[in-house]
PDB file of C-alpha atoms and ligand atoms in Angstrom:
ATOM      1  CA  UNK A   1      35.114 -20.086  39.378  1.00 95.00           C
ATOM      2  CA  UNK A   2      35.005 -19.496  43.133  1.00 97.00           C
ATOM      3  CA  UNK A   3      35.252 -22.714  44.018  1.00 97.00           C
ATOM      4  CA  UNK A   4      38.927 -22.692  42.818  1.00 97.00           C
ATOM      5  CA  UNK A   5      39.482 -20.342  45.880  1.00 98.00           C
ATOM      6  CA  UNK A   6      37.492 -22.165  48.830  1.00 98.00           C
ATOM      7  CA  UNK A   7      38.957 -24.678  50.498  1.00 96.00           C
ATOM      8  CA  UNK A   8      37.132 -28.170  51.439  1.00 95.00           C
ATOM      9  CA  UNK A   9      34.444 -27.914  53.545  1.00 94.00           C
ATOM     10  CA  UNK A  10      33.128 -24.486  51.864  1.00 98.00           C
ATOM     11  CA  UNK A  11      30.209 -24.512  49.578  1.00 98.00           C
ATOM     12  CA  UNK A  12      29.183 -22.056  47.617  1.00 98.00           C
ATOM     13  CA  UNK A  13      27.181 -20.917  44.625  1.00 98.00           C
ATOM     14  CA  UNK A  14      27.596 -18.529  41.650  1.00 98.00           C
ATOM     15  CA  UNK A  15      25.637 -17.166  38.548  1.00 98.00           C
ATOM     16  CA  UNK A  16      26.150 -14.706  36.038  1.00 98.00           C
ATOM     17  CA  UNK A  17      22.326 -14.103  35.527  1.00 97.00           C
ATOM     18  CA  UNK A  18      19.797 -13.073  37.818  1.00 97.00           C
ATOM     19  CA  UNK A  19      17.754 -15.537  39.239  1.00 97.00           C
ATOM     20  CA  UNK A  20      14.445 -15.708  41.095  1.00 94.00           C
ATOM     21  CA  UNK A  21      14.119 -16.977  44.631  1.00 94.00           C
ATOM     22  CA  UNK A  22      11.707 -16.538  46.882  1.00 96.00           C
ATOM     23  CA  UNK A  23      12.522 -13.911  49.827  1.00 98.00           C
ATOM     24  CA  UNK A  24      11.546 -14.682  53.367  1.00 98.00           C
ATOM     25  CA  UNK A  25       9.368 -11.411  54.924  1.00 98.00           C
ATOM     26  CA  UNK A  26      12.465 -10.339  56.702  1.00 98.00           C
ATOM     27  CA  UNK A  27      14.054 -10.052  53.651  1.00 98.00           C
ATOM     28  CA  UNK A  28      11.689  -8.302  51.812  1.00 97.00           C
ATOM     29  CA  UNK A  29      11.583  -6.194  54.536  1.00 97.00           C
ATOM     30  CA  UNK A  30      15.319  -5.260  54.129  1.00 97.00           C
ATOM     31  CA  UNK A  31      14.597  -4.028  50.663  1.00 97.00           C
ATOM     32  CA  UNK A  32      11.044  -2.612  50.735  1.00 96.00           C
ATOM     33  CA  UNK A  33      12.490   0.516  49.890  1.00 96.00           C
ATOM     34  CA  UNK A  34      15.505  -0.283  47.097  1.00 97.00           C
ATOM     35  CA  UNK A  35      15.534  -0.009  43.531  1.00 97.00           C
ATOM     36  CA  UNK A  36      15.271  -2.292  41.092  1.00 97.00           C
ATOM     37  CA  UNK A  37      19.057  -3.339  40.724  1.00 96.00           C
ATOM     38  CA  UNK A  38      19.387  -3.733  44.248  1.00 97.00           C
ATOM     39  CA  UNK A  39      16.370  -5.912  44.471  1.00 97.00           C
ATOM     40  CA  UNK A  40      17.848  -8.011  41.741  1.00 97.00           C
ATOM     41  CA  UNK A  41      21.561  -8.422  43.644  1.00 97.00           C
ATOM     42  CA  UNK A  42      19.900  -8.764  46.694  1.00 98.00           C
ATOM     43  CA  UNK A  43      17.478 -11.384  45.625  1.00 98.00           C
ATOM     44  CA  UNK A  44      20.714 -13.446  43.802  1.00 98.00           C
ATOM     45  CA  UNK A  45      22.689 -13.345  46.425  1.00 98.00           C
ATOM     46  CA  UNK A  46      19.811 -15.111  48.456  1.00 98.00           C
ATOM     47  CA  UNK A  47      19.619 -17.874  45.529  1.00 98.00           C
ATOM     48  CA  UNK A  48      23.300 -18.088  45.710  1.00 98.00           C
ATOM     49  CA  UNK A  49      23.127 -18.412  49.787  1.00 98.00           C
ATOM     50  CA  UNK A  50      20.121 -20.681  49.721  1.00 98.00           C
ATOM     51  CA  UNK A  51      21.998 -23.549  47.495  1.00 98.00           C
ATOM     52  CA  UNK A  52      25.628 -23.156  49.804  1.00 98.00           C
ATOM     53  CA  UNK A  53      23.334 -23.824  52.122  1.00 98.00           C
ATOM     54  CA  UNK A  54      21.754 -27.070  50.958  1.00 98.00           C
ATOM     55  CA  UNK A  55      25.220 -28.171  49.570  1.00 98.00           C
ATOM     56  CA  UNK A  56      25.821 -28.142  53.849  1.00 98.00           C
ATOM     57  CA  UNK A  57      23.119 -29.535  54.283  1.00 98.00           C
ATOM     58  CA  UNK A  58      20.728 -27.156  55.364  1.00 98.00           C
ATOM     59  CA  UNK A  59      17.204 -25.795  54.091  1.00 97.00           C
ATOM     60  CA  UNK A  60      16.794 -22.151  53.626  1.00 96.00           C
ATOM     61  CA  UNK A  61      16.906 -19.578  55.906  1.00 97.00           C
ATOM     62  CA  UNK A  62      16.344 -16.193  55.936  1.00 98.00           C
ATOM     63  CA  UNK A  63      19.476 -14.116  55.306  1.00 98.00           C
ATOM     64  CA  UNK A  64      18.873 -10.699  56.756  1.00 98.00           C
ATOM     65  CA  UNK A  65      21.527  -7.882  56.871  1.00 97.00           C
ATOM     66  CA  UNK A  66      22.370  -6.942  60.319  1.00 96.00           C
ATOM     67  CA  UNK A  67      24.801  -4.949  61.679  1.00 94.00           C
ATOM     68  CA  UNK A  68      26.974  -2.939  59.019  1.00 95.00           C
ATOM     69  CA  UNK A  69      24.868  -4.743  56.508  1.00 95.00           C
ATOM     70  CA  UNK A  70      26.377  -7.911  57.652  1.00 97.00           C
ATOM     71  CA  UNK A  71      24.733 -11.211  56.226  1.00 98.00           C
ATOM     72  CA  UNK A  72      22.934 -13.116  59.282  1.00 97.00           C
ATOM     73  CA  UNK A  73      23.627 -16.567  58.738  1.00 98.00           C
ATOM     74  CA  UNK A  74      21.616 -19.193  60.354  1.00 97.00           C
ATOM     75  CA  UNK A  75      23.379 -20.308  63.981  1.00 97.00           C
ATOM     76  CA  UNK A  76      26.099 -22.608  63.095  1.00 97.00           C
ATOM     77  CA  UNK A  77      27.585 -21.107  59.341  1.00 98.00           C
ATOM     78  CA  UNK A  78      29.663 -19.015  58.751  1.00 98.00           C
ATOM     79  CA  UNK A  79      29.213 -17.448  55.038  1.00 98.00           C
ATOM     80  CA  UNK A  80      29.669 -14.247  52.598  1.00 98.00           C
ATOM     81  CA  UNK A  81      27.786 -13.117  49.807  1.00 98.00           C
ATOM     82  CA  UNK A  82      29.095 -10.937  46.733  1.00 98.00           C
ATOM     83  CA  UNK A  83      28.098  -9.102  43.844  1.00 98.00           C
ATOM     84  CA  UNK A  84      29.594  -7.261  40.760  1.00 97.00           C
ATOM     85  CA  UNK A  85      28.088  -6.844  37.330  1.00 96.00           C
ATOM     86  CA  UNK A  86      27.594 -10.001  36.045  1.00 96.00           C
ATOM     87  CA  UNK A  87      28.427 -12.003  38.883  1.00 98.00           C
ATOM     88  CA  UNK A  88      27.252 -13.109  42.091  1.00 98.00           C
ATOM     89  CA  UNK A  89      27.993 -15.765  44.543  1.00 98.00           C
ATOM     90  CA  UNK A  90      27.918 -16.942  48.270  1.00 98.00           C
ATOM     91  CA  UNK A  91      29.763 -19.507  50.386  1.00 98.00           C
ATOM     92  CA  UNK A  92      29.183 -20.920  53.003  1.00 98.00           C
ATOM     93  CA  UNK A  93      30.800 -23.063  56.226  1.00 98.00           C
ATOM     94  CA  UNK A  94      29.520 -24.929  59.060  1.00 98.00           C
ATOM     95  CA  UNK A  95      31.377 -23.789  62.340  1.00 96.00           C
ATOM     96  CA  UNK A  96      33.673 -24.889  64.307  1.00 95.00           C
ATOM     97  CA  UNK A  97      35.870 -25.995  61.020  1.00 96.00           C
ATOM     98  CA  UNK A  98      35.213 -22.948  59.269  1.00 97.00           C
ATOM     99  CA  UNK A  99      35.530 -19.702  61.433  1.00 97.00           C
ATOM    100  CA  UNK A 100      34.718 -16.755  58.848  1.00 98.00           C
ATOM    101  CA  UNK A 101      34.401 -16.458  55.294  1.00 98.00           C
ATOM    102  CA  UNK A 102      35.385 -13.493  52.921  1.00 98.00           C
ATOM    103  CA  UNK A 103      34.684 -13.455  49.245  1.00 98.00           C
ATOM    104  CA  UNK A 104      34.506 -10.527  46.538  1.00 98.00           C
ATOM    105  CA  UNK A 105      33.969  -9.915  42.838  1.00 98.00           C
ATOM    106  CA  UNK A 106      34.956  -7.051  40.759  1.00 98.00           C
ATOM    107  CA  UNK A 107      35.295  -6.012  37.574  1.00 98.00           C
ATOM    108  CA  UNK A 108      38.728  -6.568  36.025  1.00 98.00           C
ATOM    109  CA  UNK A 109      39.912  -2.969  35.444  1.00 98.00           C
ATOM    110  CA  UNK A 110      41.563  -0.466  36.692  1.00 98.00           C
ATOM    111  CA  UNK A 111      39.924   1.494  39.802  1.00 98.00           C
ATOM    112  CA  UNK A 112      38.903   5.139  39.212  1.00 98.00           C
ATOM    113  CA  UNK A 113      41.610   8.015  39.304  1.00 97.00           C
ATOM    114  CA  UNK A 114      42.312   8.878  42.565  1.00 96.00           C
ATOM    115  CA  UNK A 115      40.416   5.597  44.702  1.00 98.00           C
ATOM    116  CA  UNK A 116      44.106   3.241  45.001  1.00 98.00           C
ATOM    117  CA  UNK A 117      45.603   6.125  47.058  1.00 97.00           C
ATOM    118  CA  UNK A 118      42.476   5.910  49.450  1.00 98.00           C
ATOM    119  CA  UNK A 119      42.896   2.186  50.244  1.00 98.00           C
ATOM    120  CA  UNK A 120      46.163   0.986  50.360  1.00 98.00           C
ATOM    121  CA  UNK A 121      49.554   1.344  52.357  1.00 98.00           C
ATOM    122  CA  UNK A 122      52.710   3.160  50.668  1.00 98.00           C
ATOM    123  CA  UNK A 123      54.184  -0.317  50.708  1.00 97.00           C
ATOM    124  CA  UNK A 124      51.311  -2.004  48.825  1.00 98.00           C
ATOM    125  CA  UNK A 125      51.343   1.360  46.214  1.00 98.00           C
ATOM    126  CA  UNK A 126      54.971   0.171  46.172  1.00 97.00           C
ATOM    127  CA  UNK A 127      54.460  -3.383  45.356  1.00 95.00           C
ATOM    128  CA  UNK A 128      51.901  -2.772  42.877  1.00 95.00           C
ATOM    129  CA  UNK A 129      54.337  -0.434  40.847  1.00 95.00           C
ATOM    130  CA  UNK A 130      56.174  -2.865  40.018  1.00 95.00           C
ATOM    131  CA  UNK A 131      53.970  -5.887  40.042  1.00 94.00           C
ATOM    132  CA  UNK A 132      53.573  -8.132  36.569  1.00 93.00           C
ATOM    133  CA  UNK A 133      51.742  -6.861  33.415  1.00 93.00           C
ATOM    134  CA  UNK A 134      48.528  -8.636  32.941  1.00 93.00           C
ATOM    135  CA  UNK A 135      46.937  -8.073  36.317  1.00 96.00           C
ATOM    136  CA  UNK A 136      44.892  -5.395  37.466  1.00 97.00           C
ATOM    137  CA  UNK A 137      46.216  -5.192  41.157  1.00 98.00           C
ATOM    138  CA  UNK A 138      45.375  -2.015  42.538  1.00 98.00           C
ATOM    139  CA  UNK A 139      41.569  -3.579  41.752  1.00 98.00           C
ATOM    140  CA  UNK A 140      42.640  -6.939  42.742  1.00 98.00           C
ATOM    141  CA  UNK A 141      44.278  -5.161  46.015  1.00 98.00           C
ATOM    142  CA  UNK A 142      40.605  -3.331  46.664  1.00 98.00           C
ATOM    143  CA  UNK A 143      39.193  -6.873  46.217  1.00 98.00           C
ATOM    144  CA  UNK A 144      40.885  -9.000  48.698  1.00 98.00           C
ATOM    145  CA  UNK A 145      40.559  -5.653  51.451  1.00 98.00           C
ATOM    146  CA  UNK A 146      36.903  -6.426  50.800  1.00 98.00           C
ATOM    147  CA  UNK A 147      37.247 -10.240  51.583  1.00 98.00           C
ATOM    148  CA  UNK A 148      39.338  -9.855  54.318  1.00 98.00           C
ATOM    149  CA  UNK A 149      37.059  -7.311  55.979  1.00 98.00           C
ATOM    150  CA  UNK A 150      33.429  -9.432  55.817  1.00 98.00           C
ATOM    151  CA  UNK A 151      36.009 -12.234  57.340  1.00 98.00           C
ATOM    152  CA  UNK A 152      37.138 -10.009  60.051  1.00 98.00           C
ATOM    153  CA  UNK A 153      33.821  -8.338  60.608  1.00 98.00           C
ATOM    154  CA  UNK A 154      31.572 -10.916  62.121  1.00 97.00           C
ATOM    155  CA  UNK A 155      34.352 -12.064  64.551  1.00 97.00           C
ATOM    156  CA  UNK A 156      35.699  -8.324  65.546  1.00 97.00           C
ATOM    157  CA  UNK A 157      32.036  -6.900  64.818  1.00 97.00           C
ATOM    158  CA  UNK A 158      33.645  -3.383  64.588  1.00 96.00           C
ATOM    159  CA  UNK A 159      34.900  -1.581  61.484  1.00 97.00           C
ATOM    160  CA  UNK A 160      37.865  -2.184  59.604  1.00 98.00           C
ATOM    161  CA  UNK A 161      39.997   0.784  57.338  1.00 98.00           C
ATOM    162  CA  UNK A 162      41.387   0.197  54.605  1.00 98.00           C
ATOM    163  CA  UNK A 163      44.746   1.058  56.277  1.00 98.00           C
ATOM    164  CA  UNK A 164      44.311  -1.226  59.199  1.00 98.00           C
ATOM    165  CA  UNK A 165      45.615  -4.078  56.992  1.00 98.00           C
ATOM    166  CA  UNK A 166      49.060  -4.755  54.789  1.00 98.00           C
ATOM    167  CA  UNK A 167      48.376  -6.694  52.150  1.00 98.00           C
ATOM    168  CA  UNK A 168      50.869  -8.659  50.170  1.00 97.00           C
ATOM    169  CA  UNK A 169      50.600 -10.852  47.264  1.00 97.00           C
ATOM    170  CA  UNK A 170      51.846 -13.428  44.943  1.00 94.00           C
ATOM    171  CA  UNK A 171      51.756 -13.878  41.396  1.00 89.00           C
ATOM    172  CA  UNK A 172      50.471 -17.774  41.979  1.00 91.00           C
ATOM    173  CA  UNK A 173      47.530 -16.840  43.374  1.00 97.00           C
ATOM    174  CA  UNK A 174      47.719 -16.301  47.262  1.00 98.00           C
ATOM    175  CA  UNK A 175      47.828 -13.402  49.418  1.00 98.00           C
ATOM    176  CA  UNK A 176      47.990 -12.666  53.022  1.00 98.00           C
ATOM    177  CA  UNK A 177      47.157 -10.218  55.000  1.00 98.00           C
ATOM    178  CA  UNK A 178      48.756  -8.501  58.280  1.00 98.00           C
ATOM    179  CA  UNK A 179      46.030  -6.624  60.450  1.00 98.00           C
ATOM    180  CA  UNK A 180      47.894  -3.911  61.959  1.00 98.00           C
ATOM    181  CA  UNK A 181      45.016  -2.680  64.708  1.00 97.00           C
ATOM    182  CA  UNK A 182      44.275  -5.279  67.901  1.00 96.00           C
ATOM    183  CA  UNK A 183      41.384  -7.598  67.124  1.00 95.00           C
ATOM    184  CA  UNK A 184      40.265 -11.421  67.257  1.00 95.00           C
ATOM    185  CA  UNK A 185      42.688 -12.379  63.957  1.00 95.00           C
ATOM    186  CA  UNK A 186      45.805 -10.830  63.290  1.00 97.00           C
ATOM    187  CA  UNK A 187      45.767 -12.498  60.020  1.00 97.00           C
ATOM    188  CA  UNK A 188      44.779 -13.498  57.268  1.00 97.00           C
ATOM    189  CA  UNK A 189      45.180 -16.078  54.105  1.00 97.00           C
ATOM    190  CA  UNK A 190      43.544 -15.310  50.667  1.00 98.00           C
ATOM    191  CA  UNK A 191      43.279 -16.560  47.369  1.00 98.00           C
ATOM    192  CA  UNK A 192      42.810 -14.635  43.895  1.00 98.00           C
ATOM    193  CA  UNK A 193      42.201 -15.081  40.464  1.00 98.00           C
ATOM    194  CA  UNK A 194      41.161 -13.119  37.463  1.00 97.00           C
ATOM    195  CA  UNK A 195      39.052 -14.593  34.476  1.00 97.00           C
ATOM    196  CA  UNK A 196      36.435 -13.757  32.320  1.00 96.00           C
ATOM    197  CA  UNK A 197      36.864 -10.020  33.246  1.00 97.00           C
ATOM    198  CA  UNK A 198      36.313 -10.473  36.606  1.00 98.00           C
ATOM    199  CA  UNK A 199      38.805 -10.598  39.745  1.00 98.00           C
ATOM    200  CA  UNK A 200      37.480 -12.868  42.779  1.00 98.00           C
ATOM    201  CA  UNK A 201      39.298 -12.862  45.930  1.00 98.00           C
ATOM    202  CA  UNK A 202      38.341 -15.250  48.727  1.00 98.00           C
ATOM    203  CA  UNK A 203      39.654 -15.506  52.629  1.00 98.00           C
ATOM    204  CA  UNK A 204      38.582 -18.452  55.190  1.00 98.00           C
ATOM    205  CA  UNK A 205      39.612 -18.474  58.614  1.00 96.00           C
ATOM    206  CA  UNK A 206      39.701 -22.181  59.592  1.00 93.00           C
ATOM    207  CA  UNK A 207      39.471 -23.598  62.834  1.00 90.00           C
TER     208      UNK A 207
HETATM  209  C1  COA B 301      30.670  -4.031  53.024  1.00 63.10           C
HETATM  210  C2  COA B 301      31.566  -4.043  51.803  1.00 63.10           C
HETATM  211  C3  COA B 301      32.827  -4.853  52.122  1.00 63.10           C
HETATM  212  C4  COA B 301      30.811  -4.721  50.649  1.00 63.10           C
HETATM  213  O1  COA B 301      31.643  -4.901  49.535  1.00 63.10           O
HETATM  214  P1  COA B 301      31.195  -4.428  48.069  1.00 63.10           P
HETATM  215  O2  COA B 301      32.303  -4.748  47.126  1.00 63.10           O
HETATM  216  O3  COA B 301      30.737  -2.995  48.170  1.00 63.10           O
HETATM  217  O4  COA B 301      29.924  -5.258  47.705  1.00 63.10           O
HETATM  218  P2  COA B 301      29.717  -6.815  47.396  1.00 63.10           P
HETATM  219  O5  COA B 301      28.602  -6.914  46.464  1.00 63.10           O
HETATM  220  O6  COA B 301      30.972  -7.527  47.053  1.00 63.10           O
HETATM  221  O7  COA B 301      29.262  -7.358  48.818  1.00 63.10           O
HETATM  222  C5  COA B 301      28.012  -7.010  49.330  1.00 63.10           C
HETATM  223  C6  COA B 301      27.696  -7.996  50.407  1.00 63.10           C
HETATM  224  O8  COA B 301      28.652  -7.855  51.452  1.00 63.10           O
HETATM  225  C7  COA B 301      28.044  -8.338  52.625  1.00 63.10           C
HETATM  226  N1  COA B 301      28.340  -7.405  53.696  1.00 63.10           N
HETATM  227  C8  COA B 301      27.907  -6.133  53.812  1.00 63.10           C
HETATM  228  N2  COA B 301      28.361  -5.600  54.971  1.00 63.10           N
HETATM  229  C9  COA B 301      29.098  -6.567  55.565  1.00 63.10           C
HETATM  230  C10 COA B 301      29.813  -6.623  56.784  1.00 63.10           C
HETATM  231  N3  COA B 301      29.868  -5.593  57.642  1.00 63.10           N
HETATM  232  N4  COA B 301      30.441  -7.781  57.124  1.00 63.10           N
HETATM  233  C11 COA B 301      30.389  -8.848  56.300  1.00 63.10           C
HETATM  234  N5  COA B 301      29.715  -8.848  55.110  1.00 63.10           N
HETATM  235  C12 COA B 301      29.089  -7.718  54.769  1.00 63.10           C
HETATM  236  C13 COA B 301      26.549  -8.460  52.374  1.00 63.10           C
HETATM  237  O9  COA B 301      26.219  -9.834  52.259  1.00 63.10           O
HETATM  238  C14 COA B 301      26.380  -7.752  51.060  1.00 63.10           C
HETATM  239  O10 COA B 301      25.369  -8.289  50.232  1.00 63.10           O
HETATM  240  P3  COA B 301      23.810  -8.200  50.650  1.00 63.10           P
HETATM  241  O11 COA B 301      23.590  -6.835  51.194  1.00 63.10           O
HETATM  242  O12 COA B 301      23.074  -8.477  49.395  1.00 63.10           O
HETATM  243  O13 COA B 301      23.639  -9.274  51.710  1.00 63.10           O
HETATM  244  C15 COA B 301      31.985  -2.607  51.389  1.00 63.10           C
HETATM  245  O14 COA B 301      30.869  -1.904  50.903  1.00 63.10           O
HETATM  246  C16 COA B 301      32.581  -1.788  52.513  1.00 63.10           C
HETATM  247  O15 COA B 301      31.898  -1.193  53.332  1.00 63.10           O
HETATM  248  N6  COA B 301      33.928  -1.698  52.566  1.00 63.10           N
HETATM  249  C17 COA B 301      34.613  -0.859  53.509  1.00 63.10           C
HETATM  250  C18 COA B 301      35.351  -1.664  54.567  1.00 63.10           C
HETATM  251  C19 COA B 301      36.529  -2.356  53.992  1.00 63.10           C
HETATM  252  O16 COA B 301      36.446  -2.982  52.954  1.00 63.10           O
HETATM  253  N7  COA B 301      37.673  -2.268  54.679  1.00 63.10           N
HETATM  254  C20 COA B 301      38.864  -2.889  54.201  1.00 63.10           C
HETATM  255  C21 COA B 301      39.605  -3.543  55.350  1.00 63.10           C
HETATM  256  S1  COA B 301      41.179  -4.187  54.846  1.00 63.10           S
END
């Protein structure tokens, strides 16, 4: 399904099982200490990364989080990795055509009482009230915030809030998004879909 968001020149990977693949010692190192679940995401993801990877071209590498838990992608590829229940993918880009890549999974439902007012703008609260029937967008909304900040983070390498940006969508698929604090992009373009219960969002910066 991602692949319907990525433009040429992305790969990527998804599954809606676990899968083994062997970890690197850096990686295991990053998750000597989590729990089973987290093992399992953490270890898919890496399968997922692993084969956008060798769809550029590439042989396997270890993917270590960094800073803020950022993915460190060999020199040369940019990428993102996500994970929801039953789903997980990564793409991936060779740089200088692809800058940054943002991509993120959710369930398709609403988001808990109270968690739309913490992460979006009046105007997007706005938008969403009277957006079409069918789509979940204040989870859709949380989505592409999360795409468009593992895009902005490995170029800005600083934090992002959930306020920072002003999302806006349309019902074909696309969004955009306006960051409103001083950084290396000012902004962004998105795609989105829902199927299968699931909402994926994806953002690449191109060259
Ligand atoms: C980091 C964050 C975006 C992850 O999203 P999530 O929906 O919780 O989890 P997902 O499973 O979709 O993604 C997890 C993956 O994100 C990636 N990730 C984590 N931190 C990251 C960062 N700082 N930059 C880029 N990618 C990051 C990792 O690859 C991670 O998987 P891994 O640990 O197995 O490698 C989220 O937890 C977060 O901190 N959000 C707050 C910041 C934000 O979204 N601001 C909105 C700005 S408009």
């Amino acid at each position: 399904m991602i692949e319907r968001l990525l433009p040429p020149g992305v790969t990527w990977a998804e599954t809606f099982t676990d899968r083994e693949c062997a970890l690197f010692p850096a990686e295991e190192a990053a998750i000597a200490q989590a729990v089973e679940k987290r093992r399992r995401e953490f270890t898919t993801g890496r399968w997922c990364a692993r084969q956008a990877l060798a769809a550029l071209g590439l042989p396997a590498t270890p993917i270590v989080p960094g800073e803020r838990g950022a993915p460190g992608w060999p020199p040369g590829v940019a990428g993102a990795i996500t994970h929801c229940p039953g789903y997980r993918a990564a793409a991936a880009g060779r740089t200088p055509d692809v800058v940054s890549v943002g991509i993120d999974a959710e369930t398709h439902a609403p988001l808990p009482d109270g968690v739309l007012d913490l992460v979006s703008l009046p105007a997007e609260r706005a938008w969403i009230a009277t957006a079409p029937p069918g789509t979940h967008w204040d989870r859709l909304l949380f989505s592409a915030k999360e795409s468009v900040y593992k895009a902005w983070f490995p170029l800005a390498r600083r934090w992002l809030g959930f306020e920072e940006a002003a999302l806006t969508f349309s019902p074909d698929g696309r969004f955009s998004a306006e960051i409103l604090v001083d950084g290396p992009v000012s902004s962004f373009s998105g795609r989105w879909l829902t199927a299968d219960g699931l909402v994926l969002t994806a953002v690449t910066v191109p060259a």
